[in-house]
Amino acid sequence: MGRIVIIFAMLKVVFAGVTAGNNGTRGGHYKFGPAPDRISRGGTSPAEDGHPVHGITCKSTALQGKIFQAGKCVGNAESAAPVNIACGVLFNANGTEAWSWVPTPGHKTDAIHANTDEYMTAVAEAPDGSYLLAFGHVNKHRTIYKINPADGSVIFEYRWTDYSNSAFEFGFFGTDGNVYAVGFKNAEEGTWFFKSSGTVDAGQALWQKITAAEIAANSLPAASVQVFEDWMAFRHFAKAAQGFVAVGQMSKNAQGIMKLREDGTKEWSTSCSACGHQFTGVSVGQGGTTFYVSGHGRGDGSETDRSSSASVSCGLDGKVSHFNSQGVHQWTKRYPTPAPSVTK
């Protein structure tokens, strides 16, 4: 895993994040500006709660070792107004930039995208390296951009308008060549960008499948969606034995893990009040039947300050929880921040 700093000279945008693995990792989370994705045409904007990019290291023969990152930035070539816009970059294996990407010229002035907020939260590589995908939302509708790896041009924009306030949070290619994605719909206005804000107050989780043939056709297919009314949002998911495993927000104050069958229907789900952290990432153990969930959570609140031995109120620490094949919580381990004053 390596840290990457990306500079978009034309847009005056700076990103910082990390990449690792076939399905990529989420970028970091920063509370105080200048936030890494908030560098506008007019210069630095000290906005709170930055949203760094998300990326993968490409594995196909065609793109071996290249790194694709996507996210959101503020500012664009058409307007000085600080409007979030999808953008990204492809690095060559030697670290030089191959191209930087915004969807299209005039993107923020056309009827669909003008004055809208948009972001990309995950990326994926076609098995043969012939195209790249960026998952997120445009105009509060879940969206996938299909991108030409040769020059960063958009081959097609898949944007579903069947639900309001919907977005994809994560997506990847299955071994069957189909694309699978998770996210949410009907999120409460003003609070639904929960990847940055931490929680949502309303919404329903969703799982979606797009077949290899549908992606190849470059036309918008009917949505093959499973909606879970008893969950608010999925944040992350992974392939597991005989299906998938997803994590996210069951309710305003409850995090959860769900085992899904191959068709996206629920096998089981459970919450974990004892875990004490957000469920923002999941990994599958050897054999595909045990699960490790990561996220940040509050410290103990009475931890001894490492420098003064005084009792302090702790900030947020990294935590990992282990679940067995039936969703029974096995343990949670806490990884304290370097100093109790760290809050993000």
Coordinates of C-alpha atoms in Angstrom, one line a residue, residues 11 40-42 74-83 108-109 115:
L11 CA -8.4 22.3 -12.4
S40 CA -10.9 25.3 -6.5
R41 CA -10.1 27.5 -9.6
G42 CA -9.6 30.4 -7.3
V74 CA -14.4 21.5 -6.5
G75 CA -14.1 23.9 -9.5
N76 CA -14.1 23.2 -13.2
A77 CA -13.1 24.8 -16.5
E78 CA -16.6 26.1 -17.2
S79 CA -17.4 27.9 -14.0
A80 CA -15.6 29.5 -11.0
A81 CA -18.4 28.4 -8.7
P82 CA -17.4 25.7 -6.2
V83 CA -19.5 22.9 -7.5
K108 CA -21.1 21.4 -15.7
T109 CA -23.1 23.5 -18.1
N115 CA -25.3 23.1 -10.6

